[in-house]
Coordinates of C-alpha atoms and ligand atoms in Angstrom, one line a residue:
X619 CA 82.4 -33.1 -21.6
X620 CA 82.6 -29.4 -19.8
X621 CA 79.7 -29.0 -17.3
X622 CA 78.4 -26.0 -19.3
X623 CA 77.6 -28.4 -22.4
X624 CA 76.1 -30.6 -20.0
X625 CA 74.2 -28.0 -18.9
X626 CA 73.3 -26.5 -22.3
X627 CA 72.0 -30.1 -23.1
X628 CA 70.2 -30.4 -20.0
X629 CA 68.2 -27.7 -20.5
X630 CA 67.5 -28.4 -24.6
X631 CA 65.7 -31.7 -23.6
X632 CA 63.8 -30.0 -21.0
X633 CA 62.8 -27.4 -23.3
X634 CA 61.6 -30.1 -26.0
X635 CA 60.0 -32.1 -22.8
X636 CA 57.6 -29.2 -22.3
X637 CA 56.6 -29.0 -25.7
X638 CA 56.1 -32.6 -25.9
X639 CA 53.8 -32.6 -22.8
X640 CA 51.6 -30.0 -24.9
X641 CA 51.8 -31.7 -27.9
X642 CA 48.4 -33.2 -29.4
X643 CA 49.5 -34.1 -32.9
X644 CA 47.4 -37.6 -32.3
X645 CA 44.8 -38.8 -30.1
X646 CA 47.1 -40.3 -27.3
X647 CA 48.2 -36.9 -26.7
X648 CA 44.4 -36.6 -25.2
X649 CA 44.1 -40.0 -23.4
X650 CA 47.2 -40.3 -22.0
X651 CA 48.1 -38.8 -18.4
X652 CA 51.7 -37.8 -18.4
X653 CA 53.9 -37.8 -21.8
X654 CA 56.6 -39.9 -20.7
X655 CA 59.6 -37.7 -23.0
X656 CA 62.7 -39.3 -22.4
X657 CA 65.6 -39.1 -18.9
X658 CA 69.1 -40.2 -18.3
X659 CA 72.4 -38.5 -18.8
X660 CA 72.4 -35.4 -21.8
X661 CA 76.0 -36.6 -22.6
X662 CA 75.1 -40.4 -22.9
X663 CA 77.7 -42.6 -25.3
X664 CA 74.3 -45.2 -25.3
X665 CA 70.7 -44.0 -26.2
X666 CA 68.3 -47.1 -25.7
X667 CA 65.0 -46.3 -27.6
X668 CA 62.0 -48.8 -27.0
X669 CA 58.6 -48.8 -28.6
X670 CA 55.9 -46.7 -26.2
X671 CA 55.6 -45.4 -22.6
X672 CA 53.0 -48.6 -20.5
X673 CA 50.6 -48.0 -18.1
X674 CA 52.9 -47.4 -15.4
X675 CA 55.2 -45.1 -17.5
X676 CA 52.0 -42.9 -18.3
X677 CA 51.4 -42.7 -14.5
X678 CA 54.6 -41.6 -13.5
X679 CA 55.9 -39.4 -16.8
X680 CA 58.9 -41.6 -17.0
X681 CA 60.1 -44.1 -19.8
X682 CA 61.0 -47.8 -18.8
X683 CA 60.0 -47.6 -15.1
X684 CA 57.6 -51.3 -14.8
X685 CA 59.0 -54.5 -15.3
X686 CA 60.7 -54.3 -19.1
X687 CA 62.4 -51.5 -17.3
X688 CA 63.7 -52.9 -14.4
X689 CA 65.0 -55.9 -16.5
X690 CA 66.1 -53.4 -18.8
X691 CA 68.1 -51.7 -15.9
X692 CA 69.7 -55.3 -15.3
X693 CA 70.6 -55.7 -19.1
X694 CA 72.8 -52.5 -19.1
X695 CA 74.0 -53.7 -15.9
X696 CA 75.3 -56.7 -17.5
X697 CA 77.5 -54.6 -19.5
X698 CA 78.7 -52.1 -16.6
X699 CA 76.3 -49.5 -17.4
X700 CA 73.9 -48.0 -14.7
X701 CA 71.0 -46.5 -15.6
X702 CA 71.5 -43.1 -15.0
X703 CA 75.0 -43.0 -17.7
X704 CA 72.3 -43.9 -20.5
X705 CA 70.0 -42.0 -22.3
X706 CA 66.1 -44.1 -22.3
X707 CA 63.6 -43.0 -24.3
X708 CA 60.7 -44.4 -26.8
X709 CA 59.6 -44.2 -30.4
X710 CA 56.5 -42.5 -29.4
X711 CA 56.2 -40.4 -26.1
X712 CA 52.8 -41.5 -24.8
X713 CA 50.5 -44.5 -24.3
X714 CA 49.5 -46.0 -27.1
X715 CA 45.7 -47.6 -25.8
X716 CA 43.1 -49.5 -26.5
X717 CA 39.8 -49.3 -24.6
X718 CA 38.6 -52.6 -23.9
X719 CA 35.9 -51.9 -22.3
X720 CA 36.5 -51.8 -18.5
X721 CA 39.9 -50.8 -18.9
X722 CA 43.0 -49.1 -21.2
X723 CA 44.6 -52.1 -22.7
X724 CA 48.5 -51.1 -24.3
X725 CA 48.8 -51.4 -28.0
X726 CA 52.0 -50.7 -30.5
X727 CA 52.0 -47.1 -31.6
X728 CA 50.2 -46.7 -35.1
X729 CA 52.7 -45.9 -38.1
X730 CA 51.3 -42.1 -38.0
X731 CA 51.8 -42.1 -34.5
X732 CA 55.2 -42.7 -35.1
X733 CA 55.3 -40.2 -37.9
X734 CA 54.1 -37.2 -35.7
X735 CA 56.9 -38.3 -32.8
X736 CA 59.8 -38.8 -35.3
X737 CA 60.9 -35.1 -35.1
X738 CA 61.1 -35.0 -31.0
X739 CA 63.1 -38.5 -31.3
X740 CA 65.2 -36.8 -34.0
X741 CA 65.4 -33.8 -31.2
X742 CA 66.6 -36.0 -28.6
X743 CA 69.0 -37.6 -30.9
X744 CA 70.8 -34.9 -32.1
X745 CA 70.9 -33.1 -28.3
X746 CA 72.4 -36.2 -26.6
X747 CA 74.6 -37.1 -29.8
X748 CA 75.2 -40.6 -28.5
X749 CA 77.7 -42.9 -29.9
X750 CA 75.1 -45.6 -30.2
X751 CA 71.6 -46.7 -30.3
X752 CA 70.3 -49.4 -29.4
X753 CA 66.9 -50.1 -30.7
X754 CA 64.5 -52.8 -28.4
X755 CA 62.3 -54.5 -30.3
X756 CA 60.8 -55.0 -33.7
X757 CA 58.8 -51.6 -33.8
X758 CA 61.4 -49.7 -32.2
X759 CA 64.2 -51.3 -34.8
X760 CA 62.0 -50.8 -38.2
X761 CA 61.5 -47.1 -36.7
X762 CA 65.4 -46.5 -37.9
X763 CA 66.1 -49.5 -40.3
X764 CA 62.7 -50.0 -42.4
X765 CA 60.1 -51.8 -42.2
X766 CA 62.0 -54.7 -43.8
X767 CA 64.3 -55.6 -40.6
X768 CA 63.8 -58.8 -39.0
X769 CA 64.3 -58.8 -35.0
X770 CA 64.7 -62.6 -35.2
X771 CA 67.4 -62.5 -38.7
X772 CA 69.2 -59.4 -38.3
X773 CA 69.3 -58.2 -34.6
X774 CA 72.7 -58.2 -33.7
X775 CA 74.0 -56.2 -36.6
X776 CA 75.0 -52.5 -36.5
X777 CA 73.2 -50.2 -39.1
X778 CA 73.4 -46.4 -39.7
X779 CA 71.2 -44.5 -38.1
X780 CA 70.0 -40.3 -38.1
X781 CA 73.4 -38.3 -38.4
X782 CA 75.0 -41.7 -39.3
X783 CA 75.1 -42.7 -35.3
X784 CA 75.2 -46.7 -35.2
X785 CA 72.0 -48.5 -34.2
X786 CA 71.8 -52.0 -32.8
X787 CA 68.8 -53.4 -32.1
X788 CA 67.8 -56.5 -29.8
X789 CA 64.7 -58.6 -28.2
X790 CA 62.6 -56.2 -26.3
X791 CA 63.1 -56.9 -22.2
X792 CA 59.0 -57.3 -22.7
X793 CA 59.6 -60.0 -25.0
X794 CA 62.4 -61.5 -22.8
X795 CA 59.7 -61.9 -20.1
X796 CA 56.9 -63.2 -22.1
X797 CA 59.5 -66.5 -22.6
X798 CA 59.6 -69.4 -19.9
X799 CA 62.5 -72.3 -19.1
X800 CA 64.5 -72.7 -21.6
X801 CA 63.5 -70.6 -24.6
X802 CA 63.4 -67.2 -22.3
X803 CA 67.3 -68.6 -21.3
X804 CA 68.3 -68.8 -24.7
X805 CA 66.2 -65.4 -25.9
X806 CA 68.5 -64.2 -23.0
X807 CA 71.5 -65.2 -24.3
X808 CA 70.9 -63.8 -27.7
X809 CA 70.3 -60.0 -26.0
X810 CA 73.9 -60.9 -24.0
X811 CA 75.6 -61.3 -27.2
X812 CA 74.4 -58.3 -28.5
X813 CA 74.9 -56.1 -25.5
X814 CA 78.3 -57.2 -25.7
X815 CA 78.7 -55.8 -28.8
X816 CA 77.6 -52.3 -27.6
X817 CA 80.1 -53.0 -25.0
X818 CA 82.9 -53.4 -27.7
X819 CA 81.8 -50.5 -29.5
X820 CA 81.9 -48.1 -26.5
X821 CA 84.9 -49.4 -25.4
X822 CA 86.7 -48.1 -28.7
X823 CA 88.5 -45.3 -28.9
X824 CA 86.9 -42.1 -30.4
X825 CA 87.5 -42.1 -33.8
X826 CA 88.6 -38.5 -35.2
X827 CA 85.5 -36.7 -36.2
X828 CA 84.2 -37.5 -32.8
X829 CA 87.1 -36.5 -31.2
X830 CA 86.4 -33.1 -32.3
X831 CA 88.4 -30.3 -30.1
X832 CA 85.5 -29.4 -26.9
X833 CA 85.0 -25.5 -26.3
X834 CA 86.2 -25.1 -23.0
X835 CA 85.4 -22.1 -21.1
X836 CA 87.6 -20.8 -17.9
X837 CA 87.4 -22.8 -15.0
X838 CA 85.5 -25.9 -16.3
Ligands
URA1633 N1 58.0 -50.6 -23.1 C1 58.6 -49.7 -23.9 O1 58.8 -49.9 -25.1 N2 58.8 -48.5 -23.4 C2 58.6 -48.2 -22.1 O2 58.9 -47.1 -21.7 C3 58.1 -49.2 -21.3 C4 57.8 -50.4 -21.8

């Protein structure tokens, strides 16, 4: 990848960042503080997408920064990928929340809040152009495979998703820590299996159309 399509990629996300932070297409875009858009590398081969920034992602703009994303940053570990070489981002790009009274309680995003995101997921998507998706959890999964697909059934098997990219999806790393003893071990082991399988996939070479000839410009 030249360093000016990095670039060029670099600055198309920011660009759609700082329309997202001014969007208010739903009521979230109100309550929330910070839109929490998306971060990691422009040229990533894996784009994780999860359900909705959390309390601590609103606070500090970012996606996966509390505790599903630090076990998240240990699951991509697991398959020798740091944080920064992946692209993370969420279905929706703020907080979806509930007021229960003496505080904002996180809920799943609402199937129109979905809807009005869909386009600056679709942005991302086609910006980053990553050579797979992995989708974490139910929500985040029947956002790309219908509303249908079982997380328990069918996680673990590659579908086609927007401009035919591959999407896996497995157990949310929220899910993951909502287990104890020997259920959250074998919920573990499950999300292993099918992180190895992203593994496998990346570690394939680039079939023809995606090895298509990179414009190189002097001195790259
Ligand atoms: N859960 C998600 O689905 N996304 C985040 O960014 C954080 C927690």
């Amino acid at each position: 990848m030249s360093l000016q399509e990095r670039t060029q990629r670099q600055h198309a996300l920011e660009r759609a960042a700082a329309v997202v932070a001014q969007c208010r297409k739903c009521e979230i875009g109100s309550t929330r503080r910070n839109s929490a858009y998306g971060e990691g590398d422009p040229c990533a081969a894996l784009m994780v997408v999860g359900e909705g920034p959390g309390e601590t992602e609103d606070k500090l703009g970012r996606p996966f920064v509390g505790r599903a994303g630090e076990l998240l940053d240990k699951m991509l570990l697991a398959i020798d990928l740091p944080r920064e070489d992946v692209y993370i981002c969420n279905t929706v790009k703020c907080r979806p929340t509930l007021d229960v009274g003496h505080r904002l309680a996180n809920r799943a995003p609402t199937p129109d809040e979905m809807r009005n995101c869909r386009p600056y997921l679709e942005e991302q998507i086609a910006i980053v152009r990553p050579r797979v998706i992995l989708a974490l959890g139910a929500p985040a999964a029947k956002s790309f495979m219908g509303e249908k697909f079982s997380i328990t059934k069918q996680r673990g098997q590659w579908f086609e998703g927007p401009n035919g990219t591959p999407v896996i999806a497995t157990f949310h790393p929220a899910y993951i820590l909502r287990q104890t003893g020997g259920a959250m071990t074998e919920v573990k082991k499950l999300v292993f299996a099918d992180l190895k399988q992203i593994r496998a996939r990346l570690n394939e070479p680039l079939s023809a159309p995606e090895q298509k000839p990179e414009q190189h410009s002097l001195f790259d």
